[in-house]
CSV table of C-alpha atoms in Angstrom, one decimal:
chain,number,residue,atom,x,y,z
A,1,MET,CA,0.0,0.0,0.0
A,2,GLU,CA,1.0,3.6,-0.7
A,3,ASN,CA,0.6,4.6,3.0
A,4,ASP,CA,3.0,1.9,4.0
A,5,LEU,CA,5.7,3.4,1.8
A,6,GLU,CA,5.5,6.9,3.4
A,7,PRO,CA,8.1,7.5,6.0
A,8,LEU,CA,7.1,8.0,9.6
A,9,MET,CA,7.4,11.5,10.9
A,10,ILE,CA,9.4,11.6,14.1
A,11,ALA,CA,10.2,14.6,16.3
A,12,ASN,CA,13.5,16.2,15.8
A,13,THR,CA,15.3,16.1,19.1
A,14,ASP,CA,18.6,17.8,18.2
A,15,ARG,CA,19.9,20.7,20.2
A,16,ASN,CA,18.9,23.4,17.7
A,17,THR,CA,15.3,22.3,17.8
A,18,ARG,CA,15.2,22.3,21.6
A,19,ASN,CA,16.6,25.9,21.6
A,20,ASN,CA,13.5,26.9,19.5
A,21,ILE,CA,11.1,25.7,22.1
A,22,ALA,CA,9.4,28.0,24.7
A,23,ARG,CA,7.7,26.5,27.7
A,24,ILE,CA,4.2,27.7,28.4
A,25,TRP,CA,3.5,28.5,32.1
A,26,PRO,CA,0.6,26.3,33.2
A,27,CYS,CA,0.0,28.7,36.1
A,28,GLY,CA,-0.4,31.7,33.7
A,29,LYS,CA,-4.0,32.3,34.7
A,30,CYS,CA,-2.9,32.6,38.3
A,31,SER,CA,-0.4,35.2,37.2
A,32,ILE,CA,-3.0,37.3,35.5
A,33,LEU,CA,-5.1,37.4,38.7
A,34,LEU,CA,-2.1,38.3,40.8
A,35,GLY,CA,-1.0,40.9,38.2
A,36,LEU,CA,-4.4,42.6,38.4
A,37,CYS,CA,-4.2,42.7,42.2
A,38,HIS,CA,-0.7,44.2,42.1
A,39,LEU,CA,-1.7,46.7,39.5
A,40,PHE,CA,-4.8,47.8,41.3
A,41,ILE,CA,-3.0,48.3,44.6
A,42,GLY,CA,-0.1,50.0,43.0
A,43,ILE,CA,-2.2,52.5,41.2
A,44,PHE,CA,-4.4,53.1,44.2
A,45,LEU,CA,-1.4,53.7,46.5
A,46,LEU,CA,0.2,56.0,44.0
A,47,ILE,CA,-2.9,58.2,43.7
A,48,PHE,CA,-3.5,58.1,47.4
A,49,ASP,CA,0.1,59.1,48.1
A,50,ILE,CA,-0.1,62.0,45.6
A,51,ILE,CA,-3.3,63.3,47.3
A,52,THR,CA,-2.2,62.8,51.0
A,53,ASN,CA,1.6,63.1,50.9
A,54,ASN,CA,1.6,66.7,52.2
A,55,ILE,CA,-0.1,65.3,55.4
A,56,SER,CA,1.5,61.9,55.8
A,57,GLU,CA,4.9,62.6,54.4
A,58,ILE,CA,5.6,58.8,53.9
A,59,ALA,CA,8.9,58.3,52.2
A,60,PHE,CA,8.4,54.8,50.7
A,61,ALA,CA,4.8,55.1,49.4
A,62,ALA,CA,5.7,56.2,45.9
A,63,THR,CA,8.6,53.7,45.6
A,64,SER,CA,6.3,50.9,46.9
A,65,SER,CA,3.5,51.7,44.4
A,66,LEU,CA,5.9,51.7,41.5
A,67,THR,CA,7.4,48.4,42.7
A,68,PHE,CA,3.8,46.9,42.8
A,69,ILE,CA,3.2,48.1,39.3
A,70,VAL,CA,6.5,46.5,38.1
A,71,CYS,CA,5.3,43.3,39.8
A,72,ALA,CA,2.1,43.5,37.8
A,73,ILE,CA,3.9,44.0,34.5
A,74,LEU,CA,6.2,41.0,35.1
A,75,ALA,CA,3.2,38.9,36.1
A,76,PHE,CA,1.4,39.8,32.9
A,77,ILE,CA,4.6,39.0,30.9
A,78,ALA,CA,4.9,35.6,32.6
A,79,SER,CA,1.2,34.8,32.2
A,80,ASN,CA,1.0,34.7,28.4
A,81,LEU,CA,4.0,34.2,26.1
A,82,LYS,CA,3.3,36.4,23.1
A,83,CYS,CA,7.0,37.3,22.4
A,84,GLU,CA,8.5,33.9,21.9
A,85,ILE,CA,10.1,34.8,18.6
A,86,PHE,CA,12.2,37.6,20.3
A,87,PHE,CA,12.8,36.0,23.7
A,88,ARG,CA,13.4,32.4,24.4
A,89,ARG,CA,12.7,30.9,27.8
A,90,LEU,CA,10.8,34.1,28.7
A,91,ASP,CA,8.6,32.2,31.2
A,92,ARG,CA,11.5,31.3,33.5
A,93,THR,CA,13.2,34.6,33.2
A,94,SER,CA,10.1,36.6,34.0
A,95,GLN,CA,9.3,34.2,36.9
A,96,LEU,CA,12.8,34.8,38.3
A,97,LEU,CA,12.4,38.6,38.0
A,98,LEU,CA,9.0,38.4,39.5
A,99,LEU,CA,10.4,36.4,42.4
A,100,PHE,CA,13.1,38.9,43.2
A,101,ILE,CA,10.8,42.0,42.7
A,102,SER,CA,8.3,40.4,45.0
A,103,LEU,CA,10.9,40.0,47.7
A,104,PHE,CA,11.8,43.7,47.3
A,105,ALA,CA,8.1,44.6,47.5
A,106,ILE,CA,7.7,42.5,50.7
A,107,ALA,CA,10.6,44.5,52.2
A,108,LEU,CA,8.9,47.8,51.3
A,109,THR,CA,5.5,46.7,52.6
A,110,ILE,CA,7.1,45.7,55.9
A,111,ILE,CA,8.8,49.1,56.2
A,112,MET,CA,5.4,50.8,55.4
A,113,PHE,CA,3.7,48.6,58.0
A,114,ILE,CA,6.2,49.4,60.8
A,115,ASP,CA,6.2,53.1,60.0
A,116,SER,CA,2.4,53.2,60.1
A,117,VAL,CA,2.2,51.3,63.3
A,118,VAL,CA,4.7,53.5,65.0
A,119,VAL,CA,2.9,56.7,64.0
A,120,ILE,CA,-0.6,55.4,64.9
A,121,ASN,CA,0.6,54.2,68.3
A,122,HIS,CA,2.4,57.5,69.0
A,123,ASN,CA,-0.7,59.5,68.1
A,124,CYS,CA,-3.0,57.3,70.1
A,125,ASP,CA,-0.9,57.7,73.2
A,126,LEU,CA,-1.5,61.4,72.9
A,127,ASN,CA,-5.3,60.8,72.5
A,128,ASN,CA,-5.3,61.8,68.9
A,129,CYS,CA,-6.4,58.4,67.4
A,130,TYR,CA,-9.1,60.0,65.1
A,131,GLN,CA,-7.1,62.8,63.6
A,132,ARG,CA,-6.7,62.9,59.8
A,133,LYS,CA,-3.1,61.9,59.8
A,134,ASN,CA,-3.9,58.7,61.7
A,135,ILE,CA,-6.7,57.8,59.3
A,136,ILE,CA,-4.3,58.2,56.4
A,137,TYR,CA,-1.8,56.0,58.1
A,138,PHE,CA,-4.5,53.4,58.8
A,139,VAL,CA,-5.3,53.2,55.1
A,140,ILE,CA,-1.6,52.8,54.3
A,141,LEU,CA,-1.4,50.1,57.0
A,142,SER,CA,-4.2,48.2,55.4
A,143,ILE,CA,-2.7,48.6,51.9
A,144,SER,CA,0.6,47.3,53.1
A,145,LEU,CA,-1.0,44.2,54.7
A,146,ILE,CA,-3.0,43.4,51.6
A,147,GLU,CA,0.0,43.8,49.3
A,148,LEU,CA,2.1,41.8,51.7
A,149,THR,CA,-0.3,38.9,51.3
A,150,ILE,CA,-0.4,39.2,47.5
A,151,CYS,CA,3.4,39.3,47.4
A,152,LEU,CA,3.7,36.2,49.5
A,153,ILE,CA,1.2,34.3,47.3
A,154,THR,CA,3.2,35.5,44.2
A,155,LEU,CA,6.4,34.3,45.9
A,156,PHE,CA,5.0,30.8,46.5
A,157,VAL,CA,3.5,30.5,43.0
A,158,CYS,CA,6.7,31.5,41.4
A,159,PHE,CA,8.7,29.2,43.7
A,160,ARG,CA,6.5,26.2,42.9
A,161,SER,CA,6.7,27.0,39.2
A,162,LEU,CA,10.4,27.3,39.2
A,163,ARG,CA,10.5,23.9,40.9
A,164,LYS,CA,8.3,22.6,38.1
A,165,ALA,CA,5.5,21.7,40.5
A,166,TYR,CA,2.8,22.3,37.9
A,167,GLY,CA,0.5,19.3,38.6
A,168,VAL,CA,-2.3,20.8,40.5
A,169,THR,CA,-6.0,20.0,40.1
A,170,LYS,CA,-6.9,23.6,39.2
A,171,ALA,CA,-3.9,25.6,38.0
A,172,ARG,CA,-6.1,28.6,37.4
A,173,SER,CA,-6.5,29.1,41.1
A,174,PRO,CA,-3.6,30.6,43.1
A,175,TYR,CA,-5.1,29.0,46.2
A,176,SER,CA,-4.9,25.5,44.8
A,177,THR,CA,-1.4,26.1,43.5
A,178,LEU,CA,-0.4,27.0,47.1
A,179,ILE,CA,-1.9,24.1,49.0
A,180,GLU,CA,-1.9,21.0,46.7
A,181,GLY,CA,0.7,18.3,46.7
A,182,ASN,CA,4.4,18.1,47.3
A,183,TYR,CA,7.1,19.1,44.8
A,184,GLN,CA,8.1,15.5,43.8
A,185,LEU,CA,4.6,14.1,43.2
A,186,PHE,CA,3.6,17.1,41.0
A,187,LYS,CA,6.8,17.5,39.1
A,188,ILE,CA,5.7,17.1,35.5
A,189,ILE,CA,6.9,18.4,32.1
A,190,PRO,CA,4.9,21.4,30.9
A,191,ARG,CA,3.5,21.7,27.4
A,192,LEU,CA,5.8,22.9,24.7
A,193,PHE,CA,5.3,25.6,22.1
A,194,LYS,CA,7.2,25.2,18.9
A,195,PHE,CA,8.1,28.1,16.6
A,196,PHE,CA,7.5,28.2,12.9
A,197,ASP,CA,10.8,27.3,11.4
A,198,ASP,CA,11.4,28.6,7.9
A,199,ILE,CA,14.2,26.1,7.3
A,200,ASN,CA,12.0,23.1,8.0
A,201,LYS,CA,9.3,24.5,5.7
A,202,THR,CA,11.8,24.6,2.8
């Protein structure tokens, strides 16, 4: 038969082909959700600091808000690989950058938290708990706690992804990515995305 004479197509496993493969991040949907949270809090903190900085005079609010926005951008880059032709292994690079920027953001949120607590306690000792400056610091305290939680979740999701612990029941949920399984049982090979190779076409 003619079909029997046709050669079998096998995957090319040489080193050049492997270099043209980008790995798709299975936890990309988690990264979109985390990126939206980082972006919303970063923009809100930036606007809030611009309006109230003459009263609060917080030194790290603007830096923190810009760091949160950078976290959001890196999370969006890691979530969906649309630039594979220009950047190879973009998923792992963006995850590493997101990991380190999240650590820096955690340090900034801790500084804001301690600064807010010190000011609120000092003013409350003087029976001025309900003055405008204390309310502003209470809002910043709340923002720092929320962002600290989001940064910790981002940190764990990136760490699990870098350890190739993708095998969760629902990878779209950051919560399930955090709680399910150990690293060895869920260590699987992610899907591969192959580029269009003009040489192979010819």
